[in-house]
CSV table of C-alpha atoms in Angstrom, one decimal:
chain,number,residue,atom,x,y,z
L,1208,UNK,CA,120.3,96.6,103.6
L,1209,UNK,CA,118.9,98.2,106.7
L,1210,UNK,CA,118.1,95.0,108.0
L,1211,UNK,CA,120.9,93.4,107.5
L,1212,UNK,CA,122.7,96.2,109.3
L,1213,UNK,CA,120.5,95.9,112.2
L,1214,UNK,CA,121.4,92.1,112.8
L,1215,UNK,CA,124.8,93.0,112.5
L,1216,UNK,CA,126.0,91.7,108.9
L,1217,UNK,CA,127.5,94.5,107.5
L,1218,UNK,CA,129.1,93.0,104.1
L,1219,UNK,CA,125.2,91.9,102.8
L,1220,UNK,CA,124.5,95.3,103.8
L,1221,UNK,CA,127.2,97.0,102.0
L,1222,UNK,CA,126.0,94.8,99.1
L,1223,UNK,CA,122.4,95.7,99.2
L,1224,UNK,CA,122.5,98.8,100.2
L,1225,UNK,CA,125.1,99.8,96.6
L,1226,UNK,CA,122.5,98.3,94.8
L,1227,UNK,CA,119.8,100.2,96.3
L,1228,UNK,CA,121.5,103.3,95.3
L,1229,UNK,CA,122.4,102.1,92.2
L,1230,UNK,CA,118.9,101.4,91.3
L,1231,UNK,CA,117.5,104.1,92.6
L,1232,UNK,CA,120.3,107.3,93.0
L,1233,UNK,CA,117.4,109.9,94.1
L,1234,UNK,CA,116.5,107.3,97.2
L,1235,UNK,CA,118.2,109.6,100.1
L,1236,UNK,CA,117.3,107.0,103.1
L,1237,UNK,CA,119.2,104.5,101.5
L,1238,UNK,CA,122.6,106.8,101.7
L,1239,UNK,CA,121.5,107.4,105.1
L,1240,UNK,CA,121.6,104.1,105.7
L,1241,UNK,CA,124.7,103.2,104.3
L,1242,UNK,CA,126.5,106.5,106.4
L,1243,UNK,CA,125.0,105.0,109.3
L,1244,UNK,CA,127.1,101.6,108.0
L,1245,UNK,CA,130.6,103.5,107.1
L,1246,UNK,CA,130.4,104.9,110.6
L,1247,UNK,CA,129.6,101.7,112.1
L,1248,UNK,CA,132.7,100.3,110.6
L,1249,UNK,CA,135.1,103.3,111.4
L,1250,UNK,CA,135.0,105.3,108.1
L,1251,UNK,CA,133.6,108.8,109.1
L,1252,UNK,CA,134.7,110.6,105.9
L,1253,UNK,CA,132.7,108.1,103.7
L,1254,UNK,CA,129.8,108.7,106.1
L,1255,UNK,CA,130.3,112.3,106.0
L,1256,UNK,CA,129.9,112.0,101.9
L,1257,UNK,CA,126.7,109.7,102.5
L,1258,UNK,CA,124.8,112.2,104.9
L,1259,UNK,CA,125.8,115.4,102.9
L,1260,UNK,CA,123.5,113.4,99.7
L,1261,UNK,CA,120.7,112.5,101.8
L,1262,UNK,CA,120.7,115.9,103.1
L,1263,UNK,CA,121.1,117.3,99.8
L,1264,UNK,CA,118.0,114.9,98.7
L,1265,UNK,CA,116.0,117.0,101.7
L,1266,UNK,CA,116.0,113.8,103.7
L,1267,UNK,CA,116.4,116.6,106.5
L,1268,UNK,CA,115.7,115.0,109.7
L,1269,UNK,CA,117.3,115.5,113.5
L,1270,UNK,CA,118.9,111.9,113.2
L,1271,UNK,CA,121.0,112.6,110.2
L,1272,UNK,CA,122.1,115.8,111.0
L,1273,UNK,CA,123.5,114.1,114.6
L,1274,UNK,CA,124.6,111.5,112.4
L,1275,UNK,CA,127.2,113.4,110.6
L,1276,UNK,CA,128.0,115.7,113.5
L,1277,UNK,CA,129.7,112.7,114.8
L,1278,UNK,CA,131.3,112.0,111.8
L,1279,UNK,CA,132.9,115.3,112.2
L,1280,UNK,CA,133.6,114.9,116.0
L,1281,UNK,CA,135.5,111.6,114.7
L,1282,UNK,CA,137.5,114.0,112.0
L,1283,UNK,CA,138.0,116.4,114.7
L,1284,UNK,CA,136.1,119.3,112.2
L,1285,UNK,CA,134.4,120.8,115.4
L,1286,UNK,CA,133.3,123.7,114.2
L,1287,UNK,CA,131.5,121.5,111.4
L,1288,UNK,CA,130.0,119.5,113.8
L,1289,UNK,CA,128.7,122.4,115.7
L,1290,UNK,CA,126.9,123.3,112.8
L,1291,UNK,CA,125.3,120.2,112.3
L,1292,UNK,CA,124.0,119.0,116.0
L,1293,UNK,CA,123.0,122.9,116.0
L,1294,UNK,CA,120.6,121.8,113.2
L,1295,UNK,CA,119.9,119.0,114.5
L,1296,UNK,CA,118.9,120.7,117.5
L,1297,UNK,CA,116.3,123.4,115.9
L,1298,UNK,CA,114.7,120.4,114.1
L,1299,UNK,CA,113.8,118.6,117.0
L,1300,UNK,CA,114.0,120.1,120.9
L,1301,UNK,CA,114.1,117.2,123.1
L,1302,UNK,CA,116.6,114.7,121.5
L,1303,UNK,CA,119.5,114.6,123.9
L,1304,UNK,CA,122.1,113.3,121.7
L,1305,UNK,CA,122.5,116.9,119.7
L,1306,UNK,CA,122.9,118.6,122.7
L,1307,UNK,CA,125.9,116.2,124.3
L,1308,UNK,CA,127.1,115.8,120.8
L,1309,UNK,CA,127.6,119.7,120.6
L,1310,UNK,CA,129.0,119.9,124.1
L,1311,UNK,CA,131.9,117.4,123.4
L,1312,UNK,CA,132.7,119.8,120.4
L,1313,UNK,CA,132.8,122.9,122.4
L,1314,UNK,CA,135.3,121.0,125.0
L,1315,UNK,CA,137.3,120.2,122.1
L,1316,UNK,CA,137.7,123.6,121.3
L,1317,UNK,CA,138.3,124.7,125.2
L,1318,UNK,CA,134.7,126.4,124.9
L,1319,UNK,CA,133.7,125.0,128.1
L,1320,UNK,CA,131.7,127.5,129.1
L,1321,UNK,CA,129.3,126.4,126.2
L,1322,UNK,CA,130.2,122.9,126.4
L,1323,UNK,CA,128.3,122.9,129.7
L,1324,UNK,CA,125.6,124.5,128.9
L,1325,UNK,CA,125.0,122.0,126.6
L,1326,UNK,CA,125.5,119.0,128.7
L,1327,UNK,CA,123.1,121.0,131.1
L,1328,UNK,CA,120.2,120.9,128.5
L,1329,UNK,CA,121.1,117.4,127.4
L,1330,UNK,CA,120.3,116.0,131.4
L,1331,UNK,CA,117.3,118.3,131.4
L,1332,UNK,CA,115.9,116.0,128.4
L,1333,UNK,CA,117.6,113.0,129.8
L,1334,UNK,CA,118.5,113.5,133.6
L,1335,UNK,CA,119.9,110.0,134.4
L,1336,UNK,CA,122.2,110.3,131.1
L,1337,UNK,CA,125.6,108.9,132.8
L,1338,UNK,CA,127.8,109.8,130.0
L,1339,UNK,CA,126.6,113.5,129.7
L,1340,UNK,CA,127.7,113.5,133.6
L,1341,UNK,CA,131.2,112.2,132.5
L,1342,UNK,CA,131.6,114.6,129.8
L,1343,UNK,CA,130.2,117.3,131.9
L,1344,UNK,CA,132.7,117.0,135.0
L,1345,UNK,CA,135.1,117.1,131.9
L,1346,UNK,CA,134.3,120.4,130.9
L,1347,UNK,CA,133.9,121.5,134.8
L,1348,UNK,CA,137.3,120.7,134.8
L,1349,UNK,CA,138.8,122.3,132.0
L,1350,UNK,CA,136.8,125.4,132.9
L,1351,UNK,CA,138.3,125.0,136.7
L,1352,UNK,CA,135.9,123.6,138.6
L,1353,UNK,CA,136.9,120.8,140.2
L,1354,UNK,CA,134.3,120.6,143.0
L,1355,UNK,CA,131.7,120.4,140.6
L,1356,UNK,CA,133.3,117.9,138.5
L,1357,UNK,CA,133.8,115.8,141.4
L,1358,UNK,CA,130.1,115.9,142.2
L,1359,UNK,CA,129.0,115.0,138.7
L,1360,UNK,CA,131.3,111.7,138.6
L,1361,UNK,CA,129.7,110.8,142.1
L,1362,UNK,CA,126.3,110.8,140.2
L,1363,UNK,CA,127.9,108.6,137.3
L,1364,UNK,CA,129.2,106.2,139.1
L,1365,UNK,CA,126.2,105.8,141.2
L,1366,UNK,CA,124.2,105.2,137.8
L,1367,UNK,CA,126.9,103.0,136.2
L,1368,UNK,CA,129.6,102.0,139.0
L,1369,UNK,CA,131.2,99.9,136.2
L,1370,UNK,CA,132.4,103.1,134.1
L,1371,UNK,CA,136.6,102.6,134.4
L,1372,UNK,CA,136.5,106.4,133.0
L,1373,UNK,CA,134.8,107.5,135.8
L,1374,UNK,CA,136.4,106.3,138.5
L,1375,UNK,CA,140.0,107.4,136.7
L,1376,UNK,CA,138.8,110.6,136.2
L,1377,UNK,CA,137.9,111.2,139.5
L,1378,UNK,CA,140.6,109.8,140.8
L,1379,UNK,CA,142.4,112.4,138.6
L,1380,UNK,CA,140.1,115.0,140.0
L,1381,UNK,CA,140.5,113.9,143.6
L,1382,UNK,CA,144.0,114.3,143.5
L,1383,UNK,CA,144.0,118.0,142.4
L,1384,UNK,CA,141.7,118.2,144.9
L,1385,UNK,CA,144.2,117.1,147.6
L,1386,UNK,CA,142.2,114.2,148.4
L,1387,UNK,CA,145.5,111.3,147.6
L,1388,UNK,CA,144.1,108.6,150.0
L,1389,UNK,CA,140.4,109.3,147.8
L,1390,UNK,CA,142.6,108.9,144.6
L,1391,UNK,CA,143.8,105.9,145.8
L,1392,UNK,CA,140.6,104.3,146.1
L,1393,UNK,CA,139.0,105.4,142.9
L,1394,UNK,CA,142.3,104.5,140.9
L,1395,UNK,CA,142.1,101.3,142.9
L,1396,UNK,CA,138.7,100.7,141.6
L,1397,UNK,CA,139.2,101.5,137.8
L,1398,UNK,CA,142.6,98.6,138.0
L,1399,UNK,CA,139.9,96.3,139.7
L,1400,UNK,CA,137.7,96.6,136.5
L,1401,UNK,CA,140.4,96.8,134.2
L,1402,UNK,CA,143.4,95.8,135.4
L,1403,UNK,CA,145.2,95.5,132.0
L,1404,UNK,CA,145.3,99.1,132.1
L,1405,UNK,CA,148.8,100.2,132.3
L,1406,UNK,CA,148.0,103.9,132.4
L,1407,UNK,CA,145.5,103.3,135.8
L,1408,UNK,CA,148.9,101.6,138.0
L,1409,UNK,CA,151.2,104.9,136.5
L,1410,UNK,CA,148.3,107.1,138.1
L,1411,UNK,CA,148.1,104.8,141.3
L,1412,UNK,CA,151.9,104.5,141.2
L,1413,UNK,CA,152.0,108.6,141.2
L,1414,UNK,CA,149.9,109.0,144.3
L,1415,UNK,CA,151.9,106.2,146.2
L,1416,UNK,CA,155.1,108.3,145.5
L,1417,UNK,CA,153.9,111.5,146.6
L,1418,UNK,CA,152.3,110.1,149.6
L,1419,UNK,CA,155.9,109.0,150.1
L,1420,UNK,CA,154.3,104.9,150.0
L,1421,UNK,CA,157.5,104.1,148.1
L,1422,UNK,CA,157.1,100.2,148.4
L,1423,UNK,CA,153.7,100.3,146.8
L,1424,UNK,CA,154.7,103.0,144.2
L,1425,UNK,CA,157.4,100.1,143.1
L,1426,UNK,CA,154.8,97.7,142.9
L,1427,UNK,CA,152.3,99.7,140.5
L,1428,UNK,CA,155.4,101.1,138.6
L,1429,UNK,CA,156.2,97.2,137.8
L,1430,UNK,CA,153.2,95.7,136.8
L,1431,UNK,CA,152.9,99.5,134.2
L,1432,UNK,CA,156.3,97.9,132.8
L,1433,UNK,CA,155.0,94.3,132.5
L,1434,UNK,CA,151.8,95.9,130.7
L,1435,UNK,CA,153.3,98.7,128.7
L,1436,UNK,CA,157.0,97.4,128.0
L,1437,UNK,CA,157.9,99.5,124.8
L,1438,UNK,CA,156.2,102.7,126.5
L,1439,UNK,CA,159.9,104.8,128.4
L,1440,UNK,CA,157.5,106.7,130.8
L,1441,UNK,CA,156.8,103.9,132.5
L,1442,UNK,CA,160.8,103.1,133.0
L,1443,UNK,CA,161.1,106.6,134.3
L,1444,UNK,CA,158.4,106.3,137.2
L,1445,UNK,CA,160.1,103.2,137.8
L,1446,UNK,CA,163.6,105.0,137.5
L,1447,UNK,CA,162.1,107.4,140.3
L,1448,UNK,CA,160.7,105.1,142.6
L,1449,UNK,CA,163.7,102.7,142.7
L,1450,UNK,CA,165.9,106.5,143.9
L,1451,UNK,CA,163.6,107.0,146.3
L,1452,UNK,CA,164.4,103.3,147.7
L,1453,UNK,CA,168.1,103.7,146.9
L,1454,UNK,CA,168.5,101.6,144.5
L,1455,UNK,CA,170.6,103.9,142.6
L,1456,UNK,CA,171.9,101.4,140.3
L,1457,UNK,CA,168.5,100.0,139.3
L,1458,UNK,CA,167.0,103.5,138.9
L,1459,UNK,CA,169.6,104.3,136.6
L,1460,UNK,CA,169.3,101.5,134.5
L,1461,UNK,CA,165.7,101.9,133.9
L,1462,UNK,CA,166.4,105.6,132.7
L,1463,UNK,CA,168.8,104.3,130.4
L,1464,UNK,CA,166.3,102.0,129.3
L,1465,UNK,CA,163.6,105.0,128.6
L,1466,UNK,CA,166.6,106.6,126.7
L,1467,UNK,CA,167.1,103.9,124.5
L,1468,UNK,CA,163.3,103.5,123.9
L,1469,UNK,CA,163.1,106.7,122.8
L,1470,UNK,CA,166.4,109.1,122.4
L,1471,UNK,CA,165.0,112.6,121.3
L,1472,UNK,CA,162.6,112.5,124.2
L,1473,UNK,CA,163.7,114.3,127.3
L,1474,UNK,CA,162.1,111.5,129.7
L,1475,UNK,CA,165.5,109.5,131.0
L,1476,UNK,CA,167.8,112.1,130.9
């Protein structure tokens, strides 16, 4: 079964690995191995169930307990998952997964505080970890610090310029910043790599508008409704951007539109 889920065929490794277990209940790597398989294929609770026998088997070992802090992250039990990369952690120092698994369940609870200070230990173990740089300018700027965040995407994208997040986010981060023509150019980069993306031309579209670039505001605002048709935001940035050209008659028509996407939402009226 394990090797069967290594190469990627995960039905023979279902198979095999219920048989293991069924042949042999006490064996706890086998329902390690077959959490490892439920998460793989998006079923965290049934992973959660798997890792709580092995545990319960004293299969107690850092990867398992990471394993299922995961599964929690996926369930959004935070404080679970906490627990469990916290174990993970005490069983073995210098893994860095615990650590940035731990920090992303801190930011979900708006700890950020502690959220960094675990991204900080997991780039001491694993200094050119892009991700950990991602979800550390994350929790910079929930706690407020946008400089810092700013500096940390820098390092990510100069590690991994392909990372779409990145280049949003600090894009997002650039424009609290005041930077717009900087936002530009990062959202700018995140359509180049993605540019099926309707939520990357509503951002772009955004900037355009506030840097009064109505023209290319319209533009972005139409390709978000070519990509995103059933979505009534994007009808109301186009709404807006078609005022600001007065077009009166064709900003009204796309509010209406937005309201008859979606009534009980306060968007087009």
């Amino acid at each position: 079964g394990k090797d069967y889920l290594a190469t990627g065929d995960r039905d023979k490794a279902a198979a095999d690995l219920d048989e293991a277990i069924k042949l042999q209940p006490g064996d706890a790597e086998s329902y390690a191995v077959r959490g490892q398989l439920f998460a793989a294929t998006n079923q965290p609770d049934r992973a959660i169930l798997d890792y709580g026998t092995a545990i319960g088997l004293k299969f107690e070992r850092t990867e398992v307990y990471t394993a299922r802090g995961n599964a929690y992250l996926a369930t959004a039990k935070y404080a679970k998952a906490i627990e469990d990369f916290t174990q993970a952690i005490k069983l073995r120092l210098d893994n860095p997964e615990p650590y940035m698994g731990r920090g992303m369940a801190h930011a979900e609870l708006r700890q950020y505080r502690d959220a960094i200070d675990d991204f900080d230990q997991c780039l001491r173990v694993k200094p050119n970890y892009e991700e950990a740089l991602v979800e550390r300018s994350l929790a910079y700027t929930g706690a407020g610090d946008d400089g810092r965040a700013s500096q940390d995407l820098s390092a990510a994208l100069k590690l991994q310029p392909e990372d779409v997040r990145a280049w949003r986010v600090r894009g997002a981060v650039r424009e609290r910043l005041g930077d717009d023509n900087g936002a530009v150019a990062d959202y700018s980069e995140a359509i180049q790599r993605d540019p099926k993306d309707p939520r990357l031309y509503l951002a772009r579209g955004a900037v355009y508008a506030r840097m009064e670039h109505h023209q290319d505001a319209l533009r972005d605002r139409d390709r978000a409704v070519e990509l995103d048709a059933r979505n009534p935001a994007v009808y109301v940035a186009r709404g807006g951007s078609y005022h600001a050209l007065g077009e009166h008659d064709k900003g009204l028509a796309d509010r209406t539109t937005a309201i008859g996407l979606d009534p009980g939402s306060p968007l087009g009226w």
